[in-house]
Amino acid sequence: MAAPSHVLPFLSPAGGCAASSARARSHSHSGRRAGILRCSAAAGQAGFFTRLGRLIKEKAKSDVEKLFSGFSKTRENLSVVDELLTYWNLADTDRVLDDLEEALLVSDFGPKISFRIVDTLREEIRDGKLKSGAEIKAALKRCILELLTSKGGNSELNLGFRKPAVIMIVGVNGGGKTTSLGKLAYRFKNEGVKVLMAAGDTFRAAARDQLEVWAERTGSEIVIDNDKKAQPPAVLSQAVKRGKREGFDVVLCDTSGRLHTNYGLMEELVSCKKVLVKALPGAPNEILLVLDGTTGLNMLQQAREFNDVVGVTGFILTKLDGTARGGCVVSVVDELGIPVKFIGVGEGMEDLQPFDAEAFVEAIFP
């Protein structure tokens, strides 16, 4: 059990030598014991959050069928890869690689990445390292996986070492921000986590109602703006304080959607982040930016702006449910070096999937 927050090192007043010495020894022992209790509690909480982050990440492997159904459009675009490589021969290398590059571009891998991958394949073919169509396809998948793992870093949730862990969700209007928060709460609740939601989107009238529905569906608690006049930072501060007071494991903070070009609203995010730090040192543990996968490579500028303002720690890519082209995942990671933490591959509560690079690469190729 965690030591009470009011336990502090005790400073004894001046007194008799023997009594002072005895009290000093007693207080020293008590201080050491309290310190040990606090360290043990912190270690226990760190272990809890480490296991939680790892467990949620591992769910991606068991849910790989969701990924396959979600990336049907991308697989369709990349089905040409098998057609190109089945009868590949050395004399056709330039033509085949040009067609392969076009397939990557159509799937939103972006020019820079597409050129880099194809140049790598061309060099390995020239050096005699790739001698069949099957080897070229395997090398193509390896290149994409290396891009995701070398640039993306750790895609597990980093939840710190004290309760509550605080996750701040940001993004533009219409990207699926509030829905993603609700689905994330569902993930946590399935692991037995005590979740508190903060309805920090005070500008959109329907946002609070939408989040209240998600709280009911997931069995989570929620902090809302009762007088409908409070500013978002005040709502988030109140939620974190309640999370500390009532022993919640995770506080999920919704924020108002905003265009990345609106300087005033972007600055409000800075205020939201500051009040979280003030309410709980070290918070927020994660700042997750929700990006709409149907916008393709246009999401990159949004990601740059939000990252510059608040320091994004991870991405949630939504609406990758058959209409989007999955190569944008690779483009975002390569461009910004920030990991994708979750991807949305459908409308159901369970369709916010932890991102796993290896499972993703297997899912986008037929």
Short mmCIF file of C-alpha atoms in Angstrom, two decimals:
data_model
loop_
_atom_site.label_atom_id
_atom_site.label_comp_id
_atom_site.label_asym_id
_atom_site.label_seq_id
_atom_site.Cartn_x
_atom_site.Cartn_y
_atom_site.Cartn_z
CA MET A 1 0.00 0.00 0.00
CA ALA A 2 1.26 3.47 -0.86
CA ALA A 3 2.38 5.65 2.02
CA PRO A 4 0.01 8.54 2.77
CA SER A 5 0.94 11.71 0.93
CA HIS A 6 1.09 13.63 4.21
CA VAL A 7 4.00 11.53 5.53
CA LEU A 8 6.98 13.88 5.65
CA PRO A 9 10.46 13.75 7.21
CA PHE A 10 10.07 14.79 10.88
CA LEU A 11 12.21 17.58 12.34
CA SER A 12 12.38 17.36 16.15
CA PRO A 13 12.69 20.49 18.30
CA ALA A 14 15.76 21.09 20.43
CA GLY A 15 15.69 19.24 23.78
CA GLY A 16 17.71 17.23 26.29
CA CYS A 17 20.68 15.34 24.91
CA ALA A 18 19.49 11.82 25.77
CA ALA A 19 15.88 12.46 24.84
CA SER A 20 16.89 14.24 21.66
CA SER A 21 19.15 11.37 20.71
CA ALA A 22 16.41 8.81 21.32
CA ARG A 23 13.86 10.84 19.44
CA ALA A 24 16.33 11.37 16.62
CA ARG A 25 16.94 7.62 16.34
CA SER A 26 13.20 6.95 16.45
CA HIS A 27 12.43 9.62 13.90
CA SER A 28 15.33 8.53 11.72
CA HIS A 29 13.99 4.97 11.76
CA SER A 30 10.47 6.22 10.98
CA GLY A 31 11.79 8.41 8.17
CA ARG A 32 13.71 5.51 6.64
CA ARG A 33 10.66 3.26 6.95
CA ALA A 34 8.40 5.89 5.34
CA GLY A 35 10.97 6.36 2.60
CA ILE A 36 11.09 2.61 1.97
CA LEU A 37 7.29 2.46 1.86
CA ARG A 38 7.17 5.33 -0.64
CA CYS A 39 9.85 3.71 -2.83
CA SER A 40 8.07 0.35 -2.67
CA ALA A 41 4.78 1.98 -3.62
CA ALA A 42 6.43 3.83 -6.52
CA ALA A 43 8.10 0.62 -7.69
CA GLY A 44 4.80 -1.23 -7.48
CA GLN A 45 3.01 1.42 -9.50
CA ALA A 46 5.82 1.50 -12.06
CA GLY A 47 5.51 -2.26 -12.40
CA PHE A 48 1.75 -1.97 -12.81
CA PHE A 49 2.02 0.59 -15.60
CA THR A 50 4.87 -1.24 -17.34
CA ARG A 51 2.85 -4.45 -17.40
CA LEU A 52 -0.23 -2.56 -18.56
CA GLY A 53 1.58 -0.89 -21.47
CA ARG A 54 3.13 -4.20 -22.53
CA LEU A 55 -0.15 -6.10 -22.21
CA ILE A 56 -2.09 -3.64 -24.35
CA LYS A 57 0.67 -3.70 -26.96
CA GLU A 58 0.65 -7.51 -27.05
CA LYS A 59 -3.06 -7.48 -27.81
CA ALA A 60 -2.14 -6.26 -31.30
CA LYS A 61 -0.73 -9.68 -32.15
CA SER A 62 -3.90 -11.49 -31.08
CA ASP A 63 -6.05 -9.01 -33.00
CA VAL A 64 -4.17 -9.30 -36.28
CA GLU A 65 -7.34 -10.36 -38.14
CA LYS A 66 -8.78 -6.92 -37.39
CA LEU A 67 -5.80 -5.39 -39.16
CA PHE A 68 -6.27 -7.61 -42.20
CA SER A 69 -9.90 -6.60 -42.56
CA GLY A 70 -9.07 -2.94 -41.95
CA PHE A 71 -6.40 -2.68 -44.63
CA SER A 72 -8.33 -4.28 -47.48
CA LYS A 73 -7.91 -1.18 -49.67
CA THR A 74 -4.17 -1.03 -49.12
CA ARG A 75 -3.79 -4.74 -49.85
CA GLU A 76 -5.78 -4.25 -53.02
CA ASN A 77 -3.44 -1.48 -54.13
CA LEU A 78 -0.39 -3.58 -53.28
CA SER A 79 -1.71 -6.76 -54.89
CA VAL A 80 0.13 -5.64 -58.01
CA VAL A 81 3.37 -6.47 -56.17
CA ASP A 82 2.73 -10.20 -56.51
CA GLU A 83 1.77 -9.77 -60.16
CA LEU A 84 4.97 -7.86 -60.85
CA LEU A 85 7.26 -10.24 -59.02
CA THR A 86 5.80 -13.64 -59.92
CA TYR A 87 7.52 -13.69 -63.30
CA TRP A 88 10.30 -11.27 -62.52
CA ASN A 89 13.59 -11.66 -64.33
CA LEU A 90 16.75 -9.57 -64.26
CA ALA A 91 16.12 -8.00 -67.67
CA ASP A 92 12.80 -6.56 -66.45
CA THR A 93 14.22 -5.01 -63.28
CA ASP A 94 13.83 -1.33 -64.20
CA ARG A 95 10.26 -1.72 -65.46
CA VAL A 96 9.19 -3.81 -62.48
CA LEU A 97 10.72 -1.40 -59.97
CA ASP A 98 9.07 1.59 -61.67
CA ASP A 99 5.68 -0.14 -61.38
CA LEU A 100 6.43 -1.07 -57.78
CA GLU A 101 7.25 2.54 -56.98
CA GLU A 102 3.93 3.62 -58.45
CA ALA A 103 2.08 1.06 -56.30
CA LEU A 104 3.72 2.46 -53.18
CA LEU A 105 2.82 6.02 -54.15
CA VAL A 106 -0.82 5.05 -54.73
CA SER A 107 -0.84 3.56 -51.24
CA ASP A 108 0.33 6.88 -49.72
CA PHE A 109 3.85 5.87 -48.81
CA GLY A 110 4.98 9.27 -50.07
CA PRO A 111 7.59 10.08 -52.72
CA LYS A 112 10.60 10.17 -50.40
CA ILE A 113 9.94 6.79 -48.84
CA SER A 114 8.88 5.17 -52.10
CA PHE A 115 12.06 6.30 -53.85
CA ARG A 116 14.23 5.18 -50.94
CA ILE A 117 12.70 1.71 -50.79
CA VAL A 118 12.95 1.15 -54.52
CA ASP A 119 16.56 2.40 -54.61
CA THR A 120 17.43 -0.06 -51.82
CA LEU A 121 15.85 -2.91 -53.75
CA ARG A 122 17.60 -1.90 -56.98
CA GLU A 123 20.97 -1.84 -55.23
CA GLU A 124 20.42 -5.26 -53.63
CA ILE A 125 19.35 -6.73 -56.98
CA ARG A 126 22.42 -5.26 -58.65
CA ASP A 127 24.65 -6.71 -55.95
CA GLY A 128 23.15 -10.15 -56.47
CA LYS A 129 21.56 -10.28 -53.01
CA LEU A 130 18.03 -10.69 -54.41
CA LYS A 131 17.60 -13.38 -57.04
CA SER A 132 13.88 -14.07 -57.18
CA GLY A 133 10.54 -12.35 -56.94
CA ALA A 134 9.92 -13.91 -53.54
CA GLU A 135 13.21 -12.53 -52.22
CA ILE A 136 12.37 -9.06 -53.55
CA LYS A 137 8.98 -9.08 -51.82
CA ALA A 138 10.57 -10.22 -48.57
CA ALA A 139 13.15 -7.42 -48.88
CA LEU A 140 10.37 -4.89 -49.57
CA LYS A 141 8.55 -5.90 -46.37
CA ARG A 142 11.82 -5.81 -44.45
CA CYS A 143 12.55 -2.25 -45.64
CA ILE A 144 9.14 -1.03 -44.46
CA LEU A 145 9.47 -2.79 -41.11
CA GLU A 146 12.91 -1.26 -40.56
CA LEU A 147 11.56 2.22 -41.29
CA LEU A 148 8.80 1.77 -38.71
CA THR A 149 11.01 0.29 -36.00
CA SER A 150 14.09 2.49 -36.45
CA LYS A 151 12.19 5.78 -36.65
CA GLY A 152 9.12 5.01 -34.55
CA GLY A 153 10.80 3.94 -31.35
CA ASN A 154 8.68 2.32 -28.65
CA SER A 155 5.00 2.10 -29.54
CA GLU A 156 3.97 0.92 -26.08
CA LEU A 157 2.15 3.36 -23.85
CA ASN A 158 4.54 5.05 -21.41
CA LEU A 159 2.45 5.60 -18.30
CA GLY A 160 5.08 6.72 -15.82
CA PHE A 161 5.43 5.41 -12.28
CA ARG A 162 2.65 6.97 -10.21
CA LYS A 163 -1.12 6.89 -10.23
CA PRO A 164 -2.96 8.27 -11.93
CA ALA A 165 -1.31 8.09 -15.33
CA VAL A 166 -2.55 11.02 -17.42
CA ILE A 167 -3.16 10.83 -21.16
CA MET A 168 -4.02 13.96 -23.11
CA ILE A 169 -5.80 13.53 -26.47
CA VAL A 170 -5.42 16.28 -29.08
CA GLY A 171 -6.32 16.76 -32.73
CA VAL A 172 -8.31 18.65 -35.34
CA ASN A 173 -12.09 18.73 -35.58
CA GLY A 174 -13.66 15.62 -37.04
CA GLY A 175 -10.62 13.39 -36.75
CA GLY A 176 -12.22 10.97 -34.29
CA LYS A 177 -10.67 12.36 -31.13
CA THR A 178 -13.49 11.81 -28.64
CA THR A 179 -14.36 8.43 -30.15
CA SER A 180 -10.73 7.35 -29.89
CA LEU A 181 -10.67 8.36 -26.22
CA GLY A 182 -13.78 6.27 -25.60
CA LYS A 183 -12.30 3.25 -27.36
CA LEU A 184 -9.07 3.67 -25.41
CA ALA A 185 -11.10 3.67 -22.18
CA TYR A 186 -12.70 0.41 -23.35
CA ARG A 187 -9.23 -1.08 -23.80
CA PHE A 188 -8.20 -0.04 -20.31
CA LYS A 189 -11.40 -1.22 -18.65
CA ASN A 190 -10.97 -4.66 -20.22
CA GLU A 191 -7.65 -4.89 -18.34
CA GLY A 192 -9.31 -4.02 -15.02
CA VAL A 193 -8.08 -0.42 -14.97
CA LYS A 194 -9.98 2.27 -13.05
CA VAL A 195 -10.54 5.04 -15.62
CA LEU A 196 -11.58 8.67 -15.18
CA MET A 197 -12.51 10.76 -18.23
CA ALA A 198 -12.14 14.53 -18.41
CA ALA A 199 -14.54 16.32 -20.78
CA GLY A 200 -12.10 19.06 -21.75
CA ASP A 201 -13.81 19.80 -25.07
CA THR A 202 -15.99 22.60 -23.71
CA PHE A 203 -16.51 24.36 -27.05
CA ARG A 204 -18.42 21.66 -28.91
CA ALA A 205 -21.82 21.18 -27.30
CA ALA A 206 -22.12 17.56 -28.38
CA ALA A 207 -18.65 16.58 -27.18
CA ARG A 208 -19.59 16.36 -23.50
CA ASP A 209 -22.73 14.35 -24.29
CA GLN A 210 -20.71 12.06 -26.55
CA LEU A 211 -18.11 11.46 -23.86
CA GLU A 212 -20.80 10.83 -21.24
CA VAL A 213 -22.18 8.08 -23.48
CA TRP A 214 -18.70 6.56 -23.75
CA ALA A 215 -18.29 6.74 -19.98
CA GLU A 216 -21.54 4.84 -19.53
CA ARG A 217 -20.67 2.27 -22.21
CA THR A 218 -17.25 1.57 -20.71
CA GLY A 219 -18.14 1.85 -17.03
CA SER A 220 -15.81 4.81 -16.53
CA GLU A 221 -16.22 7.87 -14.33
CA ILE A 222 -16.26 11.34 -15.89
CA VAL A 223 -15.57 14.95 -14.88
CA ILE A 224 -17.68 17.49 -16.78
CA ASP A 225 -18.20 21.25 -16.85
CA ASN A 226 -21.36 21.48 -14.75
CA ASP A 227 -21.86 25.22 -15.10
CA LYS A 228 -20.93 25.15 -18.82
CA LYS A 229 -18.67 28.16 -18.28
CA ALA A 230 -15.42 26.58 -17.14
CA GLN A 231 -12.44 26.69 -19.43
CA PRO A 232 -10.81 23.44 -20.60
CA PRO A 233 -7.71 23.81 -18.37
CA ALA A 234 -9.95 24.05 -15.29
CA VAL A 235 -11.84 20.87 -16.21
CA LEU A 236 -8.61 18.94 -16.77
CA SER A 237 -7.10 20.20 -13.52
CA GLN A 238 -10.20 19.17 -11.59
CA ALA A 239 -10.10 15.71 -13.17
CA VAL A 240 -6.47 15.04 -12.28
CA LYS A 241 -7.01 16.21 -8.70
CA ARG A 242 -9.98 13.90 -8.39
CA GLY A 243 -7.93 11.10 -9.97
CA LYS A 244 -5.29 11.53 -7.26
CA ARG A 245 -7.82 11.86 -4.46
CA GLU A 246 -9.94 8.84 -5.40
CA GLY A 247 -7.23 6.46 -6.55
CA PHE A 248 -7.92 6.24 -10.28
CA ASP A 249 -5.36 4.40 -12.38
CA VAL A 250 -5.69 6.47 -15.57
CA VAL A 251 -7.14 9.89 -16.40
CA LEU A 252 -8.05 10.37 -20.07
CA CYS A 253 -8.24 14.06 -21.01
CA ASP A 254 -10.30 15.11 -24.01
CA THR A 255 -9.56 18.52 -25.55
CA SER A 256 -11.33 20.75 -28.03
CA GLY A 257 -10.67 20.04 -31.69
CA ARG A 258 -8.78 22.81 -33.43
CA LEU A 259 -7.19 23.58 -36.74
CA HIS A 260 -3.42 23.47 -36.54
CA THR A 261 -3.39 26.90 -38.24
CA ASN A 262 -5.37 28.60 -35.43
CA TYR A 263 -2.65 30.05 -33.23
CA GLY A 264 -4.95 31.11 -30.38
CA LEU A 265 -6.54 27.71 -29.94
CA MET A 266 -3.20 25.96 -30.28
CA GLU A 267 -1.87 28.11 -27.45
CA GLU A 268 -4.77 26.95 -25.30
CA LEU A 269 -3.32 23.44 -25.53
CA VAL A 270 -0.18 24.78 -23.89
CA SER A 271 -2.33 26.04 -20.99
CA CYS A 272 -3.99 22.63 -20.72
CA LYS A 273 -0.61 20.94 -20.54
CA LYS A 274 0.63 23.40 -17.90
CA VAL A 275 -2.31 22.82 -15.54
CA LEU A 276 -1.78 19.05 -15.80
CA VAL A 277 1.87 19.47 -14.80
CA LYS A 278 0.83 21.71 -11.90
CA ALA A 279 -1.83 19.26 -10.70
CA LEU A 280 0.50 16.26 -10.94
CA PRO A 281 4.26 16.58 -11.55
CA GLY A 282 5.26 14.49 -14.55
CA ALA A 283 1.83 14.71 -16.19
CA PRO A 284 0.77 14.24 -18.88
CA ASN A 285 2.48 10.89 -19.41
CA GLU A 286 1.31 10.74 -23.02
CA ILE A 287 0.10 13.38 -25.47
CA LEU A 288 -1.59 11.44 -28.26
CA LEU A 289 -2.41 13.22 -31.52
CA VAL A 290 -5.38 11.81 -33.43
CA LEU A 291 -4.87 11.90 -37.19
CA ASP A 292 -7.55 11.10 -39.78
CA GLY A 293 -6.15 8.40 -42.07
CA THR A 294 -8.44 9.38 -44.94
CA THR A 295 -6.50 12.64 -45.34
CA GLY A 296 -3.41 10.70 -46.40
CA LEU A 297 -0.17 12.61 -46.53
CA ASN A 298 -1.97 15.89 -45.75
CA MET A 299 -1.85 14.85 -42.09
CA LEU A 300 1.89 15.52 -41.95
CA GLN A 301 1.56 19.28 -41.59
CA GLN A 302 -0.97 18.86 -38.80
CA ALA A 303 1.41 16.54 -37.01
CA ARG A 304 4.32 18.97 -37.34
CA GLU A 305 2.30 21.88 -35.91
CA PHE A 306 0.84 19.99 -32.96
CA ASN A 307 4.23 18.51 -32.13
CA ASP A 308 5.86 21.95 -32.19
CA VAL A 309 3.25 23.36 -29.81
CA VAL A 310 2.75 20.62 -27.20
CA GLY A 311 5.32 17.89 -27.88
CA VAL A 312 3.38 14.91 -29.20
CA THR A 313 4.48 11.55 -27.76
CA GLY A 314 2.48 9.29 -30.06
CA PHE A 315 -0.13 9.10 -32.80
CA ILE A 316 -3.55 7.54 -33.08
CA LEU A 317 -4.34 7.04 -36.77
CA THR A 318 -8.08 6.72 -37.30
CA LYS A 319 -10.40 5.66 -40.13
CA LEU A 320 -7.97 3.14 -41.60
CA ASP A 321 -10.95 0.91 -42.29
CA GLY A 322 -10.76 0.15 -45.99
CA THR A 323 -11.15 3.67 -47.40
CA ALA A 324 -7.69 4.93 -46.50
CA ARG A 325 -4.31 3.93 -47.87
CA GLY A 326 -2.16 2.52 -45.13
CA GLY A 327 1.19 3.74 -46.39
CA CYS A 328 0.52 7.05 -44.63
CA VAL A 329 1.42 5.27 -41.37
CA VAL A 330 4.97 4.80 -42.61
CA SER A 331 5.16 8.37 -43.91
CA VAL A 332 4.17 9.89 -40.57
CA VAL A 333 6.67 7.82 -38.61
CA ASP A 334 9.50 8.44 -41.07
CA GLU A 335 8.90 12.17 -41.28
CA LEU A 336 8.58 12.92 -37.55
CA GLY A 337 10.21 10.03 -35.71
CA ILE A 338 7.21 9.75 -33.38
CA PRO A 339 5.64 6.32 -32.85
CA VAL A 340 2.13 5.33 -33.82
CA LYS A 341 0.51 3.97 -30.65
CA PHE A 342 -2.91 2.98 -31.98
CA ILE A 343 -4.74 2.68 -35.28
CA GLY A 344 -8.48 2.72 -35.86
CA VAL A 345 -9.67 0.03 -38.27
CA GLY A 346 -13.44 0.12 -37.79
CA GLU A 347 -16.45 1.52 -35.94
CA GLY A 348 -16.67 -1.00 -33.09
CA MET A 349 -15.44 -0.37 -29.54
CA GLU A 350 -12.71 -2.98 -30.02
CA ASP A 351 -11.50 -1.52 -33.33
CA LEU A 352 -8.89 0.82 -31.87
CA GLN A 353 -5.89 -1.48 -32.26
CA PRO A 354 -2.52 -1.19 -30.53
CA PHE A 355 0.01 -0.57 -33.26
CA ASP A 356 2.45 -3.37 -33.95
CA ALA A 357 4.85 -2.75 -36.83
CA GLU A 358 5.35 -6.39 -37.76
CA ALA A 359 1.62 -7.15 -37.74
CA PHE A 360 1.00 -3.98 -39.78
CA VAL A 361 3.46 -4.98 -42.50
CA GLU A 362 1.92 -8.44 -42.75
CA ALA A 363 -1.58 -6.89 -42.92
CA ILE A 364 -0.96 -4.48 -45.80
CA PHE A 365 0.51 -7.07 -48.18
CA PRO A 366 -1.66 -9.75 -49.82
#
